[in-house]
PDB file of C-alpha atoms in Angstrom:
ATOM      1  CA  UNK J   1      -1.968 -18.863  -8.517  1.00 61.00           C
ATOM      2  CA  UNK J   2      -2.898 -15.298  -7.645  1.00 70.00           C
ATOM      3  CA  UNK J   3      -0.104 -12.757  -7.911  1.00 87.00           C
ATOM      4  CA  UNK J   4       0.165 -12.275  -4.165  1.00 92.00           C
ATOM      5  CA  UNK J   5      -1.766 -14.387  -1.723  1.00 93.00           C
ATOM      6  CA  UNK J   6      -2.093 -14.186   2.036  1.00 94.00           C
ATOM      7  CA  UNK J   7      -4.145 -15.978   4.658  1.00 92.00           C
ATOM      8  CA  UNK J   8      -6.596 -13.292   5.845  1.00 91.00           C
ATOM      9  CA  UNK J   9      -6.653 -14.639   9.397  1.00 90.00           C
ATOM     10  CA  UNK J  10      -7.360 -13.376  11.930  1.00 94.00           C
ATOM     11  CA  UNK J  11      -4.499 -14.828  13.900  1.00 95.00           C
ATOM     12  CA  UNK J  12      -5.411 -14.566  17.576  1.00 96.00           C
ATOM     13  CA  UNK J  13      -2.382 -14.860  19.857  1.00 97.00           C
ATOM     14  CA  UNK J  14      -1.646 -13.981  23.476  1.00 97.00           C
ATOM     15  CA  UNK J  15       0.932 -11.387  24.443  1.00 98.00           C
ATOM     16  CA  UNK J  16       4.434 -12.806  24.335  1.00 97.00           C
ATOM     17  CA  UNK J  17       3.643 -15.420  21.712  1.00 97.00           C
ATOM     18  CA  UNK J  18       5.547 -15.952  18.505  1.00 97.00           C
ATOM     19  CA  UNK J  19       3.509 -15.813  15.337  1.00 97.00           C
ATOM     20  CA  UNK J  20       4.343 -16.242  11.671  1.00 96.00           C
ATOM     21  CA  UNK J  21       2.506 -15.426   8.467  1.00 93.00           C
ATOM     22  CA  UNK J  22       3.265 -16.499   4.933  1.00 95.00           C
ATOM     23  CA  UNK J  23       2.771 -14.739   1.651  1.00 95.00           C
ATOM     24  CA  UNK J  24       2.958 -16.603  -1.654  1.00 95.00           C
ATOM     25  CA  UNK J  25       3.756 -14.899  -4.928  1.00 93.00           C
ATOM     26  CA  UNK J  26       3.471 -16.007  -8.529  1.00 91.00           C
ATOM     27  CA  UNK J  27       6.241 -14.065 -10.274  1.00 84.00           C
ATOM     28  CA  UNK J  28       9.339 -16.172  -9.914  1.00 83.00           C
ATOM     29  CA  UNK J  29      11.478 -13.324 -11.244  1.00 83.00           C
ATOM     30  CA  UNK J  30      10.675 -11.035  -8.294  1.00 83.00           C
ATOM     31  CA  UNK J  31      13.809  -9.887  -6.519  1.00 83.00           C
ATOM     32  CA  UNK J  32      12.442  -7.749  -3.733  1.00 87.00           C
ATOM     33  CA  UNK J  33       9.606  -8.077  -1.305  1.00 91.00           C
ATOM     34  CA  UNK J  34       7.999  -5.886   1.301  1.00 93.00           C
ATOM     35  CA  UNK J  35       5.976  -6.223   4.455  1.00 95.00           C
ATOM     36  CA  UNK J  36       3.705  -3.332   5.389  1.00 95.00           C
ATOM     37  CA  UNK J  37       1.640  -2.876   8.504  1.00 96.00           C
ATOM     38  CA  UNK J  38      -1.792  -1.286   8.234  1.00 95.00           C
ATOM     39  CA  UNK J  39      -3.848  -0.221  11.219  1.00 94.00           C
ATOM     40  CA  UNK J  40      -7.616   0.030  10.896  1.00 89.00           C
ATOM     41  CA  UNK J  41      -8.628   2.940   8.659  1.00 86.00           C
ATOM     42  CA  UNK J  42      -5.040   4.094   8.327  1.00 91.00           C
ATOM     43  CA  UNK J  43      -2.431   4.015   5.598  1.00 92.00           C
ATOM     44  CA  UNK J  44       0.085   1.156   5.242  1.00 93.00           C
ATOM     45  CA  UNK J  45       3.472   1.748   6.798  1.00 92.00           C
ATOM     46  CA  UNK J  46       6.586   0.020   5.549  1.00 91.00           C
ATOM     47  CA  UNK J  47       7.715  -2.535   8.102  1.00 94.00           C
ATOM     48  CA  UNK J  48      10.464  -4.424   6.350  1.00 92.00           C
ATOM     49  CA  UNK J  49      12.113  -4.850   2.964  1.00 90.00           C
ATOM     50  CA  UNK J  50      13.545  -8.160   1.807  1.00 89.00           C
ATOM     51  CA  UNK J  51      16.093  -8.116  -0.978  1.00 84.00           C
ATOM     52  CA  UNK J  52      17.923 -11.389  -0.413  1.00 80.00           C
ATOM     53  CA  UNK J  53      17.250 -14.401   1.765  1.00 79.00           C
ATOM     54  CA  UNK J  54      15.870 -12.480   4.685  1.00 86.00           C
ATOM     55  CA  UNK J  55      15.951  -9.544   7.021  1.00 90.00           C
ATOM     56  CA  UNK J  56      15.730  -9.065  10.770  1.00 92.00           C
ATOM     57  CA  UNK J  57      14.756  -5.998  12.748  1.00 93.00           C
ATOM     58  CA  UNK J  58      14.310  -6.475  16.458  1.00 96.00           C
ATOM     59  CA  UNK J  59      11.377  -8.796  17.086  1.00 97.00           C
ATOM     60  CA  UNK J  60      10.569  -9.028  13.392  1.00 97.00           C
ATOM     61  CA  UNK J  61      12.167 -11.442  10.953  1.00 96.00           C
ATOM     62  CA  UNK J  62      11.304 -11.778   7.287  1.00 95.00           C
ATOM     63  CA  UNK J  63      12.486 -14.787   5.315  1.00 93.00           C
ATOM     64  CA  UNK J  64      12.349 -15.582   1.639  1.00 92.00           C
ATOM     65  CA  UNK J  65      11.924 -19.046   0.178  1.00 91.00           C
ATOM     66  CA  UNK J  66      12.509 -18.698  -3.542  1.00 90.00           C
ATOM     67  CA  UNK J  67      12.033 -22.373  -4.319  1.00 90.00           C
ATOM     68  CA  UNK J  68       8.519 -22.377  -2.924  1.00 92.00           C
ATOM     69  CA  UNK J  69       7.873 -18.737  -3.806  1.00 92.00           C
ATOM     70  CA  UNK J  70       6.830 -17.411  -0.465  1.00 92.00           C
ATOM     71  CA  UNK J  71       8.000 -14.933   2.109  1.00 94.00           C
ATOM     72  CA  UNK J  72       7.279 -15.168   5.777  1.00 95.00           C
ATOM     73  CA  UNK J  73       7.062 -12.667   8.598  1.00 96.00           C
ATOM     74  CA  UNK J  74       7.886 -13.857  12.092  1.00 97.00           C
ATOM     75  CA  UNK J  75       7.001 -11.757  15.111  1.00 97.00           C
ATOM     76  CA  UNK J  76       8.532 -12.756  18.432  1.00 98.00           C
ATOM     77  CA  UNK J  77       7.317 -11.693  21.868  1.00 98.00           C
ATOM     78  CA  UNK J  78       4.072 -10.251  20.492  1.00 98.00           C
ATOM     79  CA  UNK J  79       2.851  -6.981  21.971  1.00 98.00           C
ATOM     80  CA  UNK J  80      -0.685  -5.654  22.105  1.00 97.00           C
ATOM     81  CA  UNK J  81       0.468  -2.891  19.795  1.00 97.00           C
ATOM     82  CA  UNK J  82       1.351  -5.438  17.124  1.00 98.00           C
ATOM     83  CA  UNK J  83      -2.356  -5.927  16.448  1.00 97.00           C
ATOM     84  CA  UNK J  84      -2.843  -4.802  12.865  1.00 97.00           C
ATOM     85  CA  UNK J  85      -3.142  -6.116   9.335  1.00 96.00           C
ATOM     86  CA  UNK J  86       0.118  -7.127   7.697  1.00 97.00           C
ATOM     87  CA  UNK J  87       0.325  -6.652   3.957  1.00 95.00           C
ATOM     88  CA  UNK J  88       2.807  -8.339   1.716  1.00 95.00           C
ATOM     89  CA  UNK J  89       3.859  -6.526  -1.468  1.00 93.00           C
ATOM     90  CA  UNK J  90       5.750  -7.704  -4.513  1.00 91.00           C
ATOM     91  CA  UNK J  91       6.971  -5.629  -7.475  1.00 85.00           C
ATOM     92  CA  UNK J  92       4.995  -6.214 -10.642  1.00 79.00           C
ATOM     93  CA  UNK J  93       4.576  -4.790 -14.083  1.00 67.00           C
ATOM     94  CA  UNK J  94       7.757  -2.987 -14.938  1.00 61.00           C
ATOM     95  CA  UNK J  95       8.899  -3.387 -11.339  1.00 52.00           C
ATOM     96  CA  UNK J  96       7.948   0.171 -10.602  1.00 73.00           C
ATOM     97  CA  UNK J  97       4.598  -0.893  -9.175  1.00 84.00           C
ATOM     98  CA  UNK J  98       3.753  -3.071  -6.211  1.00 88.00           C
ATOM     99  CA  UNK J  99       1.053  -5.684  -6.022  1.00 89.00           C
ATOM    100  CA  UNK J 100      -0.352  -6.064  -2.533  1.00 91.00           C
ATOM    101  CA  UNK J 101      -1.864  -9.065  -0.894  1.00 93.00           C
ATOM    102  CA  UNK J 102      -5.142  -8.693   0.941  1.00 91.00           C
ATOM    103  CA  UNK J 103      -3.350  -8.787   4.234  1.00 94.00           C
ATOM    104  CA  UNK J 104      -3.284 -10.970   7.311  1.00 95.00           C
ATOM    105  CA  UNK J 105      -4.970  -9.677  10.423  1.00 95.00           C
ATOM    106  CA  UNK J 106      -3.199 -10.181  13.734  1.00 97.00           C
ATOM    107  CA  UNK J 107      -4.959  -9.758  17.069  1.00 97.00           C
ATOM    108  CA  UNK J 108      -2.779  -9.875  20.182  1.00 97.00           C
ATOM    109  CA  UNK J 109      -4.701 -10.250  23.409  1.00 97.00           C
ATOM    110  CA  UNK J 110      -3.625  -9.683  27.037  1.00 95.00           C
TER     111      UNK J 110
ATOM    112  CA  UNK N   1      12.726  10.530   6.497  1.00 68.00           C
ATOM    113  CA  UNK N   2      10.069   9.825   3.926  1.00 81.00           C
ATOM    114  CA  UNK N   3       6.951  11.760   4.837  1.00 90.00           C
ATOM    115  CA  UNK N   4       3.977  11.921   2.520  1.00 94.00           C
ATOM    116  CA  UNK N   5       1.009  14.131   3.229  1.00 96.00           C
ATOM    117  CA  UNK N   6      -2.444  13.938   1.726  1.00 97.00           C
ATOM    118  CA  UNK N   7      -5.249  16.440   1.772  1.00 96.00           C
ATOM    119  CA  UNK N   8      -8.075  16.392   2.586  1.00 97.00           C
ATOM    120  CA  UNK N   9      -8.198  13.510   5.022  1.00 96.00           C
ATOM    121  CA  UNK N  10     -11.922  13.205   4.732  1.00 96.00           C
ATOM    122  CA  UNK N  11     -14.474  14.603   2.293  1.00 97.00           C
ATOM    123  CA  UNK N  12     -18.187  14.227   1.863  1.00 97.00           C
ATOM    124  CA  UNK N  13     -19.658  15.430  -1.399  1.00 95.00           C
ATOM    125  CA  UNK N  14     -22.859  15.197  -3.353  1.00 96.00           C
ATOM    126  CA  UNK N  15     -23.272  12.968  -6.341  1.00 96.00           C
ATOM    127  CA  UNK N  16     -22.188  14.670  -9.553  1.00 96.00           C
ATOM    128  CA  UNK N  17     -19.588  16.952  -8.015  1.00 96.00           C
ATOM    129  CA  UNK N  18     -15.816  16.718  -8.443  1.00 97.00           C
ATOM    130  CA  UNK N  19     -13.291  16.239  -5.688  1.00 97.00           C
ATOM    131  CA  UNK N  20      -9.576  16.985  -5.795  1.00 97.00           C
ATOM    132  CA  UNK N  21      -7.122  15.143  -3.561  1.00 97.00           C
ATOM    133  CA  UNK N  22      -3.543  16.342  -3.113  1.00 97.00           C
ATOM    134  CA  UNK N  23      -0.540  14.182  -2.358  1.00 96.00           C
ATOM    135  CA  UNK N  24       2.761  15.753  -1.330  1.00 95.00           C
ATOM    136  CA  UNK N  25       6.161  14.331  -0.503  1.00 93.00           C
ATOM    137  CA  UNK N  26       7.410  16.614   2.244  1.00 93.00           C
ATOM    138  CA  UNK N  27      11.071  15.747   2.694  1.00 90.00           C
ATOM    139  CA  UNK N  28      12.091  14.034  -0.513  1.00 89.00           C
ATOM    140  CA  UNK N  29      11.671  14.213  -4.240  1.00 88.00           C
ATOM    141  CA  UNK N  30       9.248  11.685  -5.639  1.00 87.00           C
ATOM    142  CA  UNK N  31       9.829  10.842  -9.258  1.00 83.00           C
ATOM    143  CA  UNK N  32       6.881   8.479  -9.159  1.00 90.00           C
ATOM    144  CA  UNK N  33       3.654   8.640  -7.216  1.00 93.00           C
ATOM    145  CA  UNK N  34       0.947   6.012  -7.074  1.00 94.00           C
ATOM    146  CA  UNK N  35      -2.763   6.253  -6.434  1.00 96.00           C
ATOM    147  CA  UNK N  36      -4.608   3.394  -4.758  1.00 95.00           C
ATOM    148  CA  UNK N  37      -8.151   2.745  -3.745  1.00 95.00           C
ATOM    149  CA  UNK N  38      -9.140   0.488  -0.883  1.00 93.00           C
ATOM    150  CA  UNK N  39     -12.661  -0.710  -0.157  1.00 91.00           C
ATOM    151  CA  UNK N  40     -13.496  -2.051   3.322  1.00 85.00           C
ATOM    152  CA  UNK N  41     -11.755  -5.337   4.103  1.00 81.00           C
ATOM    153  CA  UNK N  42     -10.212  -5.377   0.643  1.00 85.00           C
ATOM    154  CA  UNK N  43      -6.662  -5.066  -0.574  1.00 85.00           C
ATOM    155  CA  UNK N  44      -5.069  -1.932  -1.926  1.00 89.00           C
ATOM    156  CA  UNK N  45      -5.911  -1.674  -5.612  1.00 91.00           C
ATOM    157  CA  UNK N  46      -3.551   0.347  -7.748  1.00 92.00           C
ATOM    158  CA  UNK N  47      -5.421   2.861  -9.867  1.00 95.00           C
ATOM    159  CA  UNK N  48      -2.614   4.650 -11.650  1.00 94.00           C
ATOM    160  CA  UNK N  49       1.082   5.401 -11.690  1.00 92.00           C
ATOM    161  CA  UNK N  50       2.102   9.005 -12.053  1.00 89.00           C
ATOM    162  CA  UNK N  51       5.522  10.136 -13.208  1.00 85.00           C
ATOM    163  CA  UNK N  52       6.513  13.758 -12.853  1.00 81.00           C
ATOM    164  CA  UNK N  53       6.028  15.688 -16.048  1.00 79.00           C
ATOM    165  CA  UNK N  54       4.337  12.922 -17.994  1.00 82.00           C
ATOM    166  CA  UNK N  55       0.914  11.383 -18.370  1.00 85.00           C
ATOM    167  CA  UNK N  56      -0.255   8.923 -15.792  1.00 90.00           C
ATOM    168  CA  UNK N  57      -0.469   5.235 -16.552  1.00 91.00           C
ATOM    169  CA  UNK N  58      -3.830   3.827 -15.572  1.00 94.00           C
ATOM    170  CA  UNK N  59      -4.553   0.266 -14.541  1.00 92.00           C
ATOM    171  CA  UNK N  60      -7.029  -1.762 -16.509  1.00 91.00           C
ATOM    172  CA  UNK N  61     -10.594  -0.886 -15.640  1.00 93.00           C
ATOM    173  CA  UNK N  62      -9.786   2.567 -14.267  1.00 94.00           C
ATOM    174  CA  UNK N  63     -11.356   5.360 -16.300  1.00 93.00           C
ATOM    175  CA  UNK N  64      -8.759   8.008 -17.007  1.00 92.00           C
ATOM    176  CA  UNK N  65     -11.417  10.614 -17.832  1.00 94.00           C
ATOM    177  CA  UNK N  66     -13.070  10.067 -14.483  1.00 96.00           C
ATOM    178  CA  UNK N  67      -9.934   9.961 -12.356  1.00 96.00           C
ATOM    179  CA  UNK N  68      -7.742  12.823 -13.522  1.00 95.00           C
ATOM    180  CA  UNK N  69      -4.164  12.738 -12.324  1.00 94.00           C
ATOM    181  CA  UNK N  70      -1.687  15.554 -12.490  1.00 90.00           C
ATOM    182  CA  UNK N  71       1.920  15.265 -11.349  1.00 87.00           C
ATOM    183  CA  UNK N  72       3.225  18.755 -11.958  1.00 81.00           C
ATOM    184  CA  UNK N  73       6.251  18.679  -9.708  1.00 88.00           C
ATOM    185  CA  UNK N  74       8.562  16.279  -7.903  1.00 88.00           C
ATOM    186  CA  UNK N  75       6.640  16.797  -4.683  1.00 91.00           C
ATOM    187  CA  UNK N  76       3.002  17.069  -5.707  1.00 93.00           C
ATOM    188  CA  UNK N  77       0.465  14.873  -7.427  1.00 93.00           C
ATOM    189  CA  UNK N  78      -3.281  15.436  -7.532  1.00 95.00           C
ATOM    190  CA  UNK N  79      -6.182  13.088  -8.163  1.00 96.00           C
ATOM    191  CA  UNK N  80      -9.498  14.570  -9.217  1.00 97.00           C
ATOM    192  CA  UNK N  81     -12.561  12.369  -9.044  1.00 97.00           C
ATOM    193  CA  UNK N  82     -14.909  13.904 -11.576  1.00 96.00           C
ATOM    194  CA  UNK N  83     -18.686  13.587 -11.412  1.00 96.00           C
ATOM    195  CA  UNK N  84     -18.454  11.445  -8.321  1.00 96.00           C
ATOM    196  CA  UNK N  85     -21.073   8.806  -7.619  1.00 96.00           C
ATOM    197  CA  UNK N  86     -21.825   6.823  -4.466  1.00 96.00           C
ATOM    198  CA  UNK N  87     -19.913   3.816  -5.827  1.00 95.00           C
ATOM    199  CA  UNK N  88     -16.782   5.996  -5.843  1.00 96.00           C
ATOM    200  CA  UNK N  89     -16.947   6.194  -2.061  1.00 96.00           C
ATOM    201  CA  UNK N  90     -13.731   4.631  -0.848  1.00 96.00           C
ATOM    202  CA  UNK N  91     -10.406   5.185   0.866  1.00 96.00           C
ATOM    203  CA  UNK N  92      -7.988   6.776  -1.606  1.00 97.00           C
ATOM    204  CA  UNK N  93      -4.313   6.531  -0.715  1.00 96.00           C
ATOM    205  CA  UNK N  94      -1.315   7.908  -2.518  1.00 96.00           C
ATOM    206  CA  UNK N  95       2.229   6.690  -2.211  1.00 94.00           C
ATOM    207  CA  UNK N  96       5.525   8.070  -3.384  1.00 92.00           C
ATOM    208  CA  UNK N  97       8.744   6.468  -4.393  1.00 89.00           C
ATOM    209  CA  UNK N  98      12.014   8.120  -3.571  1.00 83.00           C
ATOM    210  CA  UNK N  99      14.416   8.837  -6.374  1.00 77.00           C
ATOM    211  CA  UNK N 100      17.115   6.751  -4.674  1.00 76.00           C
ATOM    212  CA  UNK N 101      14.928   3.778  -3.796  1.00 74.00           C
ATOM    213  CA  UNK N 102      13.523   1.924  -6.782  1.00 70.00           C
ATOM    214  CA  UNK N 103      10.849  -0.139  -5.091  1.00 76.00           C
ATOM    215  CA  UNK N 104       9.961   1.089  -1.634  1.00 81.00           C
ATOM    216  CA  UNK N 105       6.820   3.161  -1.454  1.00 87.00           C
ATOM    217  CA  UNK N 106       5.805   5.523   1.319  1.00 91.00           C
ATOM    218  CA  UNK N 107       2.139   6.164   1.826  1.00 94.00           C
ATOM    219  CA  UNK N 108       0.151   9.254   2.585  1.00 95.00           C
ATOM    220  CA  UNK N 109      -2.455   9.065   5.344  1.00 95.00           C
ATOM    221  CA  UNK N 110      -5.284   8.551   2.882  1.00 96.00           C
ATOM    222  CA  UNK N 111      -8.488  10.372   2.001  1.00 97.00           C
ATOM    223  CA  UNK N 112     -11.822   8.926   2.926  1.00 96.00           C
ATOM    224  CA  UNK N 113     -14.344   9.948   0.275  1.00 97.00           C
ATOM    225  CA  UNK N 114     -18.053   9.621   0.840  1.00 96.00           C
ATOM    226  CA  UNK N 115     -20.384  10.490  -2.010  1.00 96.00           C
ATOM    227  CA  UNK N 116     -24.006  10.982  -1.022  1.00 96.00           C
TER     228      UNK N 116
END
């Protein structure tokens, strides 16, 4: 299994839809996980950190499934502005570095 | 806040020249800064980890003599691409980790390098 794996998508959804992406990781000892959002030709921006079973921030919910070694990101009531690539990141090495997945592209249409 | 700036945002240079990219944490002290490279439609690839006052740790396959990193203060790290070639053309992004947050990284806006 690759260190961090994501479905590249794209996920095409209409405005108002609920969409979820998964990210699988190989290091069972990982304790923290991160979701970043990256717009085209821009830098990643931290969206959410997950240190325990999950985290919720408005329309965004991240959940961790340790048994199956994946984290998910759920977006409710999708907006056009949610269109972006969502990167999952997991600490690696000495836990000071992050390994990023290739990202999942989301396209929200009117 | 956790604002990271990067300069220049875009640079075009001729093959064989060197390019310096600066990464600054504007409102926090960054004990560790990271340099990534991202090719189109690819993931972020970590090039090196830079700790203030010590030598950078390079990832496997990254030439330390070609990509010189200096982290002279808690708010500034520089990456110099020496003798650049067209294959070095890429999006270079730095990130910084706050002293009080062991894992979260905050990214600079990136530098798009084109070597002709």
